[in-house]
Amino acid sequence: MAAQGNGTPGAHFVLLGFSEQGNVQVVLFMVFLVMYVITLLGNLGLLVLIWLLAQLHTPMYFFLSSLSFLDLCYSSCITPRLLRDLLDEDKVISHAACLMQFYFYVVFGTTECYLLAAMAYDRYVAICRPLLYSLSMFPGICLLLVAASWLAGLTNAALHTGLALGLSFCSPNAINHFYCEAPPLFALSCTDPEPNELGMFLMAGVNLAPTMLAILLSYAFILAAVLGRRGAAGRRKAVSTCASHLAVVLLSYGSLLSMYSRRSSRSSRQPDKVASVFYTMVTPMLNPFIYSLRNQEVKAGLWRLMGRKHSAEK
């Protein structure tokens, strides 16, 4: 049954996902399942570690715990549905469920952009203005930055979803993607999706440009401060505190830019699927390990926690 129009009872879409891969879908299911489990364990583990260890109750780790929570939400918005579709021949998703997934996907994606910018600003203050750090990054301002990131995500998602509600859909109703992402959804519209495509393109610029600028400026000042410091030890410490965050930024923004650098919703979707897998599954899985493996405080806290547990068992 094709989706006959916006708001039509029983209207639905079919998520093609990786149908063209045929028998490989079972292998993909196992790979994506392992990735999702690692994502859950890694981000939940980092959240628990930061919550349990008092020495990690600092602005940097507050932002990191917020990122871990966001990655859990992001991955859970996409992956469980994909896992079901890989084993189920009926890949149908209702019109309402599709728009809901689209809404939360935009919320989490936009929020992450602003949160990464807030984390870059935190590193800038810590390295370039260390004497003012406690005054500039007190708990209230950290909470405000995280809340503002979520508000930006909710606002952007409401605008996009509101525009999508104005579309009507005709046969064929097959979305050439593994989740309800904007360009392949717009491609099915009976009405002209030009306003939606233009809105997506403009809002991507409105949200990506200032957050990328904030990150680039923060790291430009950080680089200047690091190069101006005397002593290799001070430089190494400054670089180590930023390397993890910079790696996460490159992963996230690299995937985003590859997906939204083109306005056309009717171009080939295969490269976009690869970029989407990277952005929605690989990056949330890698984030906690990038931070923990590169961060001496996290590793020391983990060993300290394990040491307490071992002593308690004795």
mmCIF file of C-alpha atoms in Angstrom:
data_model
loop_
_atom_site.group_PDB
_atom_site.id
_atom_site.type_symbol
_atom_site.label_atom_id
_atom_site.label_comp_id
_atom_site.label_asym_id
_atom_site.label_seq_id
_atom_site.Cartn_x
_atom_site.Cartn_y
_atom_site.Cartn_z
ATOM 1 C CA MET A 1 0.000 0.000 0.000
ATOM 2 C CA ALA A 2 1.461 3.354 -0.946
ATOM 3 C CA ALA A 3 1.392 6.406 1.238
ATOM 4 C CA GLN A 4 -1.464 8.285 -0.358
ATOM 5 C CA GLY A 5 -1.002 11.608 1.290
ATOM 6 C CA ASN A 6 0.058 13.443 4.360
ATOM 7 C CA GLY A 7 -1.963 12.339 7.366
ATOM 8 C CA THR A 8 -3.762 9.569 5.456
ATOM 9 C CA PRO A 9 -4.790 6.729 7.842
ATOM 10 C CA GLY A 10 -2.576 3.708 7.280
ATOM 11 C CA ALA A 11 -0.065 5.627 5.167
ATOM 12 C CA HIS A 12 3.343 4.046 5.341
ATOM 13 C CA PHE A 13 6.790 3.790 3.774
ATOM 14 C CA VAL A 14 9.145 0.907 3.061
ATOM 15 C CA LEU A 15 12.751 1.339 4.205
ATOM 16 C CA LEU A 16 14.868 -0.370 1.564
ATOM 17 C CA GLY A 17 17.954 -0.190 3.739
ATOM 18 C CA PHE A 18 20.526 -2.702 2.544
ATOM 19 C CA SER A 19 18.083 -4.884 0.577
ATOM 20 C CA GLU A 20 20.345 -4.798 -2.465
ATOM 21 C CA GLN A 21 23.017 -6.652 -0.465
ATOM 22 C CA GLY A 22 20.846 -9.799 -0.395
ATOM 23 C CA ASN A 23 22.352 -12.626 1.703
ATOM 24 C CA VAL A 24 24.918 -10.273 3.213
ATOM 25 C CA GLN A 25 22.152 -8.774 5.372
ATOM 26 C CA VAL A 26 22.656 -11.462 8.021
ATOM 27 C CA VAL A 27 26.346 -10.560 8.202
ATOM 28 C CA LEU A 28 25.433 -6.871 8.398
ATOM 29 C CA PHE A 29 23.006 -7.678 11.210
ATOM 30 C CA MET A 30 25.775 -9.319 13.248
ATOM 31 C CA VAL A 31 28.203 -6.471 12.567
ATOM 32 C CA PHE A 32 25.696 -3.744 13.454
ATOM 33 C CA LEU A 33 24.507 -5.663 16.533
ATOM 34 C CA VAL A 34 28.072 -5.929 17.861
ATOM 35 C CA MET A 35 28.616 -2.237 17.148
ATOM 36 C CA TYR A 36 25.403 -1.303 18.971
ATOM 37 C CA VAL A 37 26.274 -3.410 22.021
ATOM 38 C CA ILE A 38 29.751 -1.845 22.144
ATOM 39 C CA THR A 39 28.153 1.602 21.837
ATOM 40 C CA LEU A 40 25.797 0.912 24.744
ATOM 41 C CA LEU A 41 28.491 -0.581 26.973
ATOM 42 C CA GLY A 42 31.098 2.059 26.136
ATOM 43 C CA ASN A 43 28.893 5.105 26.657
ATOM 44 C CA LEU A 44 27.071 3.719 29.688
ATOM 45 C CA GLY A 45 30.421 2.703 31.194
ATOM 46 C CA LEU A 46 31.820 6.192 30.693
ATOM 47 C CA LEU A 47 28.689 7.765 32.201
ATOM 48 C CA VAL A 48 28.910 5.526 35.281
ATOM 49 C CA LEU A 49 32.655 6.139 35.642
ATOM 50 C CA ILE A 50 32.237 9.924 35.541
ATOM 51 C CA TRP A 51 29.331 9.739 37.986
ATOM 52 C CA LEU A 52 31.203 7.532 40.501
ATOM 53 C CA LEU A 53 34.568 9.295 40.555
ATOM 54 C CA ALA A 54 34.611 12.672 42.314
ATOM 55 C CA GLN A 55 37.852 13.718 40.573
ATOM 56 C CA LEU A 56 35.991 13.601 37.253
ATOM 57 C CA HIS A 57 33.296 16.013 38.418
ATOM 58 C CA THR A 58 34.709 18.864 36.347
ATOM 59 C CA PRO A 59 33.279 20.887 33.425
ATOM 60 C CA MET A 60 35.215 18.856 30.837
ATOM 61 C CA TYR A 61 33.752 15.576 32.055
ATOM 62 C CA PHE A 62 30.312 17.095 32.481
ATOM 63 C CA PHE A 63 30.356 17.876 28.753
ATOM 64 C CA LEU A 64 31.786 14.430 28.025
ATOM 65 C CA SER A 65 29.012 12.724 29.981
ATOM 66 C CA SER A 66 26.484 14.835 28.063
ATOM 67 C CA LEU A 67 28.065 13.666 24.795
ATOM 68 C CA SER A 68 27.909 10.030 25.922
ATOM 69 C CA PHE A 69 24.214 10.377 26.764
ATOM 70 C CA LEU A 70 23.616 12.035 23.398
ATOM 71 C CA ASP A 71 25.436 9.218 21.583
ATOM 72 C CA LEU A 72 23.266 6.662 23.366
ATOM 73 C CA CYS A 73 20.146 8.493 22.213
ATOM 74 C CA TYR A 74 21.457 8.944 18.689
ATOM 75 C CA SER A 75 22.413 5.328 18.173
ATOM 76 C CA SER A 76 19.191 4.030 19.764
ATOM 77 C CA CYS A 77 17.127 6.246 17.467
ATOM 78 C CA ILE A 78 18.456 4.437 14.384
ATOM 79 C CA THR A 79 20.118 1.080 15.092
ATOM 80 C CA PRO A 80 17.333 -1.020 16.724
ATOM 81 C CA ARG A 81 15.020 -0.316 13.792
ATOM 82 C CA LEU A 82 17.795 -1.179 11.320
ATOM 83 C CA LEU A 83 18.527 -4.462 13.103
ATOM 84 C CA ARG A 84 14.867 -5.451 12.903
ATOM 85 C CA ASP A 85 14.634 -4.570 9.219
ATOM 86 C CA LEU A 86 17.732 -6.576 8.344
ATOM 87 C CA LEU A 87 16.017 -9.786 9.505
ATOM 88 C CA ASP A 88 12.453 -8.912 8.535
ATOM 89 C CA GLU A 89 11.116 -8.948 4.991
ATOM 90 C CA ASP A 90 8.407 -6.494 6.069
ATOM 91 C CA LYS A 91 10.382 -3.258 6.281
ATOM 92 C CA VAL A 92 7.302 -1.073 6.594
ATOM 93 C CA ILE A 93 7.323 2.035 8.789
ATOM 94 C CA SER A 94 4.247 4.176 9.335
ATOM 95 C CA HIS A 95 4.098 7.805 8.261
ATOM 96 C CA ALA A 96 3.922 8.938 11.902
ATOM 97 C CA ALA A 97 6.807 6.691 13.022
ATOM 98 C CA CYS A 98 8.913 7.867 10.095
ATOM 99 C CA LEU A 99 8.419 11.532 10.938
ATOM 100 C CA MET A 100 9.085 10.807 14.613
ATOM 101 C CA GLN A 101 12.382 9.114 13.767
ATOM 102 C CA PHE A 102 13.236 12.014 11.473
ATOM 103 C CA TYR A 103 12.436 14.504 14.251
ATOM 104 C CA PHE A 104 14.648 12.849 16.870
ATOM 105 C CA TYR A 105 17.447 12.250 14.367
ATOM 106 C CA VAL A 106 17.574 16.005 13.668
ATOM 107 C CA VAL A 107 17.346 16.799 17.401
ATOM 108 C CA PHE A 108 20.333 14.618 18.290
ATOM 109 C CA GLY A 109 22.409 15.620 15.254
ATOM 110 C CA THR A 110 21.959 19.353 15.801
ATOM 111 C CA THR A 111 22.498 19.096 19.549
ATOM 112 C CA GLU A 112 25.786 17.275 18.998
ATOM 113 C CA CYS A 113 27.107 20.081 16.790
ATOM 114 C CA TYR A 114 26.480 22.680 19.487
ATOM 115 C CA LEU A 115 27.738 20.427 22.258
ATOM 116 C CA LEU A 116 31.035 19.845 20.425
ATOM 117 C CA ALA A 117 31.365 23.622 20.059
ATOM 118 C CA ALA A 118 30.775 24.052 23.806
ATOM 119 C CA MET A 119 33.442 21.432 24.519
ATOM 120 C CA ALA A 120 35.900 23.276 22.257
ATOM 121 C CA TYR A 121 35.180 26.515 24.129
ATOM 122 C CA ASP A 122 35.773 24.710 27.426
ATOM 123 C CA ARG A 123 39.217 23.560 26.212
ATOM 124 C CA TYR A 124 39.985 27.093 24.989
ATOM 125 C CA VAL A 125 39.268 28.606 28.406
ATOM 126 C CA ALA A 126 41.184 25.845 30.213
ATOM 127 C CA ILE A 127 44.329 26.293 28.116
ATOM 128 C CA CYS A 128 44.272 29.964 27.117
ATOM 129 C CA ARG A 129 42.627 31.450 30.245
ATOM 130 C CA PRO A 130 43.518 29.003 33.051
ATOM 131 C CA LEU A 131 43.347 31.606 35.831
ATOM 132 C CA LEU A 132 39.776 32.483 34.842
ATOM 133 C CA TYR A 133 38.648 28.897 34.265
ATOM 134 C CA SER A 134 36.810 28.407 37.555
ATOM 135 C CA LEU A 135 35.018 31.726 37.074
ATOM 136 C CA SER A 136 34.178 31.212 33.403
ATOM 137 C CA MET A 137 33.151 27.553 33.512
ATOM 138 C CA PHE A 138 31.215 27.329 36.761
ATOM 139 C CA PRO A 139 28.423 24.683 36.965
ATOM 140 C CA GLY A 140 25.664 27.116 36.020
ATOM 141 C CA ILE A 141 27.274 28.175 32.741
ATOM 142 C CA CYS A 142 28.084 24.553 31.843
ATOM 143 C CA LEU A 143 24.481 23.546 32.417
ATOM 144 C CA LEU A 144 23.329 26.547 30.381
ATOM 145 C CA LEU A 145 25.571 25.590 27.437
ATOM 146 C CA VAL A 146 24.242 22.025 27.412
ATOM 147 C CA ALA A 147 20.638 23.238 27.739
ATOM 148 C CA ALA A 148 21.181 25.714 24.882
ATOM 149 C CA SER A 149 22.568 22.887 22.727
ATOM 150 C CA TRP A 150 19.434 20.821 23.325
ATOM 151 C CA LEU A 151 17.204 23.851 22.695
ATOM 152 C CA ALA A 152 18.926 24.432 19.346
ATOM 153 C CA GLY A 153 18.379 20.780 18.454
ATOM 154 C CA LEU A 154 14.710 20.807 19.426
ATOM 155 C CA THR A 155 14.082 24.058 17.541
ATOM 156 C CA ASN A 156 15.820 22.911 14.367
ATOM 157 C CA ALA A 157 14.001 19.567 14.425
ATOM 158 C CA ALA A 158 10.627 21.282 14.921
ATOM 159 C CA LEU A 159 11.239 23.498 11.883
ATOM 160 C CA HIS A 160 12.244 20.594 9.623
ATOM 161 C CA THR A 161 9.443 18.329 10.817
ATOM 162 C CA GLY A 162 6.917 21.133 10.387
ATOM 163 C CA LEU A 163 8.013 21.534 6.765
ATOM 164 C CA ALA A 164 7.869 17.746 6.245
ATOM 165 C CA LEU A 165 4.281 17.677 7.524
ATOM 166 C CA GLY A 166 3.335 19.865 4.595
ATOM 167 C CA LEU A 167 4.399 17.222 2.066
ATOM 168 C CA SER A 168 2.101 14.622 0.540
ATOM 169 C CA PHE A 169 3.428 11.278 -0.680
ATOM 170 C CA CYS A 170 2.497 9.068 -3.607
ATOM 171 C CA SER A 171 3.521 5.717 -4.982
ATOM 172 C CA PRO A 172 6.234 4.451 -4.993
ATOM 173 C CA ASN A 173 6.647 4.655 -1.226
ATOM 174 C CA ALA A 174 10.102 3.019 -0.909
ATOM 175 C CA ILE A 175 12.704 5.106 0.931
ATOM 176 C CA ASN A 176 16.156 4.289 -0.409
ATOM 177 C CA HIS A 177 17.784 4.455 3.007
ATOM 178 C CA PHE A 178 17.850 2.522 6.298
ATOM 179 C CA TYR A 179 16.135 5.293 8.274
ATOM 180 C CA CYS A 180 13.890 8.270 7.577
ATOM 181 C CA GLU A 181 16.512 10.753 6.489
ATOM 182 C CA ALA A 182 15.488 13.986 4.771
ATOM 183 C CA PRO A 183 16.745 13.792 1.158
ATOM 184 C CA PRO A 184 15.375 10.304 0.292
ATOM 185 C CA LEU A 185 12.119 11.191 2.070
ATOM 186 C CA PHE A 186 11.741 14.383 0.043
ATOM 187 C CA ALA A 187 12.346 12.407 -3.155
ATOM 188 C CA LEU A 188 9.021 10.574 -2.642
ATOM 189 C CA SER A 189 6.910 13.700 -2.326
ATOM 190 C CA CYS A 190 4.065 14.341 -4.775
ATOM 191 C CA THR A 191 4.359 18.034 -3.972
ATOM 192 C CA ASP A 192 7.416 20.104 -4.798
ATOM 193 C CA PRO A 193 10.029 19.454 -2.081
ATOM 194 C CA GLU A 194 12.081 22.497 -3.117
ATOM 195 C CA PRO A 195 11.136 24.498 0.033
ATOM 196 C CA ASN A 196 12.107 21.524 2.204
ATOM 197 C CA GLU A 197 15.400 21.013 0.392
ATOM 198 C CA LEU A 198 16.186 24.708 0.564
ATOM 199 C CA GLY A 199 15.237 24.785 4.252
ATOM 200 C CA MET A 200 17.449 21.777 4.953
ATOM 201 C CA PHE A 201 20.366 23.333 3.080
ATOM 202 C CA LEU A 202 19.981 26.716 4.784
ATOM 203 C CA MET A 203 19.442 25.343 8.286
ATOM 204 C CA ALA A 204 22.426 23.022 7.882
ATOM 205 C CA GLY A 205 24.468 26.141 7.122
ATOM 206 C CA VAL A 206 22.916 28.092 9.990
ATOM 207 C CA ASN A 207 23.782 25.346 12.470
ATOM 208 C CA LEU A 208 27.035 24.021 11.038
ATOM 209 C CA ALA A 209 28.698 27.355 10.185
ATOM 210 C CA PRO A 210 28.678 28.963 13.671
ATOM 211 C CA THR A 211 29.542 25.746 15.484
ATOM 212 C CA MET A 212 32.393 24.975 13.084
ATOM 213 C CA LEU A 213 33.612 28.570 13.374
ATOM 214 C CA ALA A 214 33.552 28.364 17.175
ATOM 215 C CA ILE A 215 35.545 25.124 17.078
ATOM 216 C CA LEU A 216 38.075 26.435 14.540
ATOM 217 C CA LEU A 217 38.609 29.693 16.449
ATOM 218 C CA SER A 218 38.961 27.840 19.757
ATOM 219 C CA TYR A 219 41.620 25.547 18.348
ATOM 220 C CA ALA A 220 43.390 28.380 16.546
ATOM 221 C CA PHE A 221 43.804 30.178 19.888
ATOM 222 C CA ILE A 222 44.755 26.910 21.574
ATOM 223 C CA LEU A 223 47.409 26.204 18.936
ATOM 224 C CA ALA A 224 48.848 29.689 19.346
ATOM 225 C CA ALA A 225 48.927 29.296 23.122
ATOM 226 C CA VAL A 226 50.543 25.849 22.943
ATOM 227 C CA LEU A 227 53.240 26.981 20.513
ATOM 228 C CA GLY A 228 53.963 29.955 22.742
ATOM 229 C CA ARG A 229 54.514 27.833 25.819
ATOM 230 C CA ARG A 230 57.934 26.929 27.072
ATOM 231 C CA GLY A 231 58.740 23.366 27.927
ATOM 232 C CA ALA A 232 57.760 20.161 26.186
ATOM 233 C CA ALA A 233 55.811 18.863 29.199
ATOM 234 C CA GLY A 234 53.365 21.762 29.144
ATOM 235 C CA ARG A 235 52.841 21.372 25.429
ATOM 236 C CA ARG A 236 52.229 17.628 25.692
ATOM 237 C CA LYS A 237 49.654 18.099 28.450
ATOM 238 C CA ALA A 238 47.805 20.769 26.478
ATOM 239 C CA VAL A 239 47.810 18.681 23.292
ATOM 240 C CA SER A 240 46.635 15.520 25.086
ATOM 241 C CA THR A 241 43.608 17.306 26.541
ATOM 242 C CA CYS A 242 42.514 18.454 23.078
ATOM 243 C CA ALA A 243 43.490 15.543 20.834
ATOM 244 C CA SER A 244 40.540 13.369 21.842
ATOM 245 C CA HIS A 245 37.970 16.091 21.323
ATOM 246 C CA LEU A 246 39.501 17.114 17.994
ATOM 247 C CA ALA A 247 39.350 13.499 16.789
ATOM 248 C CA VAL A 248 35.643 13.319 17.665
ATOM 249 C CA VAL A 249 35.018 16.647 15.887
ATOM 250 C CA LEU A 250 36.736 15.420 12.727
ATOM 251 C CA LEU A 251 34.714 12.188 12.758
ATOM 252 C CA SER A 252 31.385 13.911 13.329
ATOM 253 C CA TYR A 253 31.762 16.896 11.020
ATOM 254 C CA GLY A 254 33.451 14.877 8.295
ATOM 255 C CA SER A 255 30.452 12.536 8.118
ATOM 256 C CA LEU A 256 27.931 15.384 8.332
ATOM 257 C CA LEU A 257 29.540 17.408 5.579
ATOM 258 C CA SER A 258 29.711 14.388 3.275
ATOM 259 C CA MET A 259 25.955 13.832 3.741
ATOM 260 C CA TYR A 260 24.695 17.415 3.458
ATOM 261 C CA SER A 261 27.149 19.033 1.065
ATOM 262 C CA ARG A 262 24.719 18.304 -1.809
ATOM 263 C CA ARG A 263 21.204 19.697 -1.985
ATOM 264 C CA SER A 264 19.799 17.217 -4.490
ATOM 265 C CA SER A 265 17.536 14.593 -2.945
ATOM 266 C CA ARG A 266 17.559 12.530 -6.103
ATOM 267 C CA SER A 267 21.236 11.723 -6.345
ATOM 268 C CA SER A 268 22.728 8.330 -5.642
ATOM 269 C CA ARG A 269 22.092 7.276 -2.055
ATOM 270 C CA GLN A 270 24.793 4.602 -1.703
ATOM 271 C CA PRO A 271 27.561 7.016 -0.615
ATOM 272 C CA ASP A 272 25.076 8.648 1.788
ATOM 273 C CA LYS A 273 24.268 5.275 3.348
ATOM 274 C CA VAL A 274 27.958 4.675 4.032
ATOM 275 C CA ALA A 275 28.354 8.158 5.532
ATOM 276 C CA SER A 276 25.187 7.645 7.600
ATOM 277 C CA VAL A 277 26.454 4.335 8.998
ATOM 278 C CA PHE A 278 29.644 6.097 9.974
ATOM 279 C CA TYR A 279 27.838 9.035 11.581
ATOM 280 C CA THR A 280 24.988 7.220 13.347
ATOM 281 C CA MET A 281 26.802 4.038 14.425
ATOM 282 C CA VAL A 282 30.581 4.165 14.092
ATOM 283 C CA THR A 283 31.139 7.589 15.661
ATOM 284 C CA PRO A 284 28.935 6.981 18.768
ATOM 285 C CA MET A 285 30.737 3.663 19.231
ATOM 286 C CA LEU A 286 34.232 5.174 18.977
ATOM 287 C CA ASN A 287 33.674 8.326 21.061
ATOM 288 C CA PRO A 288 33.983 6.771 24.551
ATOM 289 C CA PHE A 289 37.082 4.818 23.532
ATOM 290 C CA ILE A 290 38.736 7.843 21.938
ATOM 291 C CA TYR A 291 38.303 9.771 25.178
ATOM 292 C CA SER A 292 39.213 6.946 27.536
ATOM 293 C CA LEU A 293 42.254 5.661 25.639
ATOM 294 C CA ARG A 294 43.718 9.141 25.142
ATOM 295 C CA ASN A 295 42.838 10.503 28.587
ATOM 296 C CA GLN A 296 45.110 9.687 31.514
ATOM 297 C CA GLU A 297 42.552 10.864 34.103
ATOM 298 C CA VAL A 298 39.883 8.503 32.769
ATOM 299 C CA LYS A 299 42.306 5.563 32.699
ATOM 300 C CA ALA A 300 43.621 6.360 36.189
ATOM 301 C CA GLY A 301 40.055 6.675 37.486
ATOM 302 C CA LEU A 302 39.112 3.330 35.961
ATOM 303 C CA TRP A 303 42.071 1.567 37.550
ATOM 304 C CA ARG A 304 41.315 3.253 40.877
ATOM 305 C CA LEU A 305 37.704 2.095 40.697
ATOM 306 C CA MET A 306 38.765 -1.444 39.830
ATOM 307 C CA GLY A 307 41.235 -1.364 42.709
ATOM 308 C CA ARG A 308 38.459 -0.385 45.144
ATOM 309 C CA LYS A 309 36.274 -3.213 43.892
ATOM 310 C CA HIS A 310 39.128 -5.698 44.253
ATOM 311 C CA SER A 311 39.802 -4.529 47.823
ATOM 312 C CA ALA A 312 36.112 -4.783 48.716
ATOM 313 C CA GLU A 313 35.962 -8.363 47.426
ATOM 314 C CA LYS A 314 38.875 -9.318 49.669
#
